[in-house]
Amino acid sequence: MTVHKTSTAFFISMAMLACFGVSAAGAASNMTRPWLNPKLSPDQRATLALKAMTQDEKFQLISIQFGDTENGHTMSPGALGSAGYGPAIQRLGLPAIQESDAGLGVAKPLKLGATALPSGLATAASFDPALAYAGGAMIGGEAHRRGFNVMLAGGVDLVRDPRNGRNFEYAGEDPLLAGLIVGNAIAGIQSQHLVSTIKHFALNSLETARTTLSADIAPAAARESDLLAFEIAIDTGHPGAVMCSYNRLNSVYTCENDWLLNTVLKHDWHYPGFVMSDWGAVHSAAKSALAGLDQESAGETFDKEVYFDQPLRAAVAAGQVPQARIDDMVRRILRSLFADGVIDHPAQQAPIDFAADRKVAQRAEEAGAVLLRNKDALLPLSAAQSVAVIGGHADKGVLTGGGSSAVQSPEGNAVPGLPPAAWPGPRIYQPSAPLAAIMQRAHGKVSYADGKDVAAAARLAAHSTVAVVFVEQWAAESFDLPHMTLPDDQDALVAAVARANPHTIVVLENNGPVAMPWLDQVGAVLEAWYPGAAGGEAIARLLYGEADPAGRLPVSWPRNEAQLPRPQIPGAGLASIGLPPQGQPAEHVDYNIEGADVGYRWYQRKGIEPLFPFGYGLGYTHFAYSNFKPSLDHGRVVATFTVTNRGPRKGIDVPQLYATLPGSGSGSVRRLAGWCRVSLKPGQSAHLEVVADPRLLTNFDDAHQRWLRPAGSYLLQLGHSATAFQGQGAVTLAQAEWPSDAPPVGASQPCLASRD
Ligand code: BGC
């Protein structure tokens, strides 16, 4: 045994040496390179490695090259053809840095392909942190087996507008939900020995004119909303890097924003990792360095110059930037590389089990699709029915959002050649055809019409028991949708099909909330988001009741643009897909209109009823709540209650706990403070306990720069959504400065379940 163990260890260490490209003699032992000793802490290792570095090596680490060939860039020989590359520092045993987009899978090299998760919004809609972790571990595992050690994932900007082109990369409008989901996704990625980023820090909530737009918001409101989502996700997932965004925040670029990077992130949150820039988001050397930026990304390709080379060296020489700041940048980068296992578990090419990974994507879609309407229990379908499948390229596959995060299947793009021909294209479809998956289940006749000929589609629907219409809305990084209307006259298609057959089911493949003028005419609507690698199978399983729809909306669904804080986005659109921008983009966007009251809080504050509220979603059974009782337990606000499955089928429910703080102003509208996700058989009950997250029971007191829990009565409500309650009560709390009497963050379990 001993002999065997020794030889295995020897083999592994030889493999590591080979991977680093260093000679056996040079790597004689950790004595000469003590930072390679995994028994030391990441901080100790970073400090030791830093001490051994030359100034050139330090500067090498603080700027990363573009790792691809686009934009006229000549790819370095060692790069893998993706977002970022930094050569190995062989003398020190530091591997090359290989950076890959993004949060929904390994985006590049496009042709090699990878497994696509469904939209971030689908994962958020599952309200299931464990599922988010599993998705992260899956994509992180694929990235590592492609040779990447940094994943540019963790999109957590709050959805402030359904038209933002990147909503599909994010996790919704609520800071607690988004923070826990994205934090867990990051933890999953990093479990595979990669650094994950969290991005785009911060308030990058629109794409229109994103490199100049200033997001204007009062600091306290920012801390209670978007920054809280980042804070919770960082506490949960400990990402090795934070990516500062393109936009300005209160007129100052985020990558040179001293308040955002130094004060909030590094001082107040004690963040130990490094800040990397977005691609083309750096505008200065000394100012950025002093504000807290630690690494410039692809400056030679996307910035005016590589600020973190000659200009920063000159600033150090001139005494404008202390050498200690350069050392701090390097120490932070090294610390994350050590902490996340990048050095000890080098990424290298290895086979990928795509079939297993596809199942992970399928489970995410099944858990995150949201059943919005199901009149007269039209769904689930029965095998005996004949089905007209219409539109949405359902004969070929399912849609994917565009831009740097877009993932193509190893089997290729199921519908190549659709516009736009250039960035932010290509428009990619996953080869998982809903039509084939429906055919596998239906014993009755299944026919298909592509929907271009509306009359033909309606005729097909009229001759079938049910019609399933797939509608699509492509969105992508770099532009916003100018309105909520489905493109290409798809509303007319749905209306015509519904007129021909009232048993019409609409499946949405979209970026997020769209206008549905035909809603009352159709029988059922399933929000499938961008459904990911196995979307076709997942949708069919949901339609036929093999999987229970259990997603809940992570975003409010407005009736129309007039209900939004800002009815227009000046300059939104993309001419190459037939949505020409109207008007000039603005220089500022005023988020003080809603402030911290994003999404459902805005609707409550304004007394507006959206079409569907946050947290809403149907299933094939229904649940009742009883015995709701809030109480105080060692400083924790705890709610206990019973959930009973009152319907005929097994199903999953997500009871949600909302808290309304005493007083007026921010906090006078309810906030999601916790939830459970529970699967119950017909007639079965579960006795549940939810702990209100203490971070949601405080307000930020700007005058004294502290979090304060106000004294008074806290209303607690148990919701099927943010507007439908079954059970409420109150607890009285004394004023407390965070965190004087609250349990430490992370100590509280969101939900403890027990079943009858
Ligand atoms: C995006 C980032 C992405 C980076 C690298 C930028 O355009 O905003 O999210 O990680 O490109 O591809």
PDB file of C-alpha atoms and ligand atoms in Angstrom, residues 83 101 152 166 199-200 210 243 246 278-279 404 477, ligand 1:
ATOM      1  CA  ALA A  83     -11.509  36.006 -23.066  1.00  0.00           C
ATOM      2  CA  ASP A 101     -16.682  33.433 -20.140  1.00  0.00           C
ATOM      3  CA  LEU A 152     -15.954  35.194 -15.761  1.00  0.00           C
ATOM      4  CA  ARG A 166     -28.402  40.960 -20.310  1.00  0.00           C
ATOM      5  CA  LYS A 199     -19.863  40.904 -12.009  1.00  0.00           C
ATOM      6  CA  HIS A 200     -20.595  43.581 -13.201  1.00  0.00           C
ATOM      7  CA  ARG A 210     -23.002  51.129 -21.321  1.00  0.00           C
ATOM      8  CA  MET A 243     -15.244  42.491 -12.164  1.00  0.00           C
ATOM      9  CA  TYR A 246     -18.331  49.507 -17.985  1.00  0.00           C
ATOM     10  CA  ASP A 278     -14.367  44.508 -17.679  1.00  0.00           C
ATOM     11  CA  TRP A 279     -12.981  44.391 -21.226  1.00  0.00           C
ATOM     12  CA  SER A 404     -19.892  37.024 -24.559  1.00  0.00           C
ATOM     13  CA  GLU A 477     -25.148  41.858 -24.425  1.00  0.00           C
TER      14      GLU A 477
HETATM   15  C1  BGC B   1     -18.522  41.547 -20.849  1.00  0.00           C
HETATM   16  C2  BGC B   1     -18.071  40.662 -19.709  1.00  0.00           C
HETATM   17  C3  BGC B   1     -17.196  39.560 -20.243  1.00  0.00           C
HETATM   18  C4  BGC B   1     -16.027  40.180 -20.975  1.00  0.00           C
HETATM   19  C5  BGC B   1     -15.043  39.175 -21.529  1.00  0.00           C
HETATM   20  C6  BGC B   1     -17.373  42.007 -21.729  1.00  0.00           C
HETATM   21  O1  BGC B   1     -17.870  42.560 -22.902  1.00  0.00           O
HETATM   22  O2  BGC B   1     -19.217  42.658 -20.337  1.00  0.00           O
HETATM   23  O3  BGC B   1     -19.192  40.135 -19.040  1.00  0.00           O
HETATM   24  O4  BGC B   1     -16.782  38.722 -19.203  1.00  0.00           O
HETATM   25  O5  BGC B   1     -16.525  40.937 -22.056  1.00  0.00           O
HETATM   26  O6  BGC B   1     -15.544  38.520 -22.630  1.00  0.00           O
END
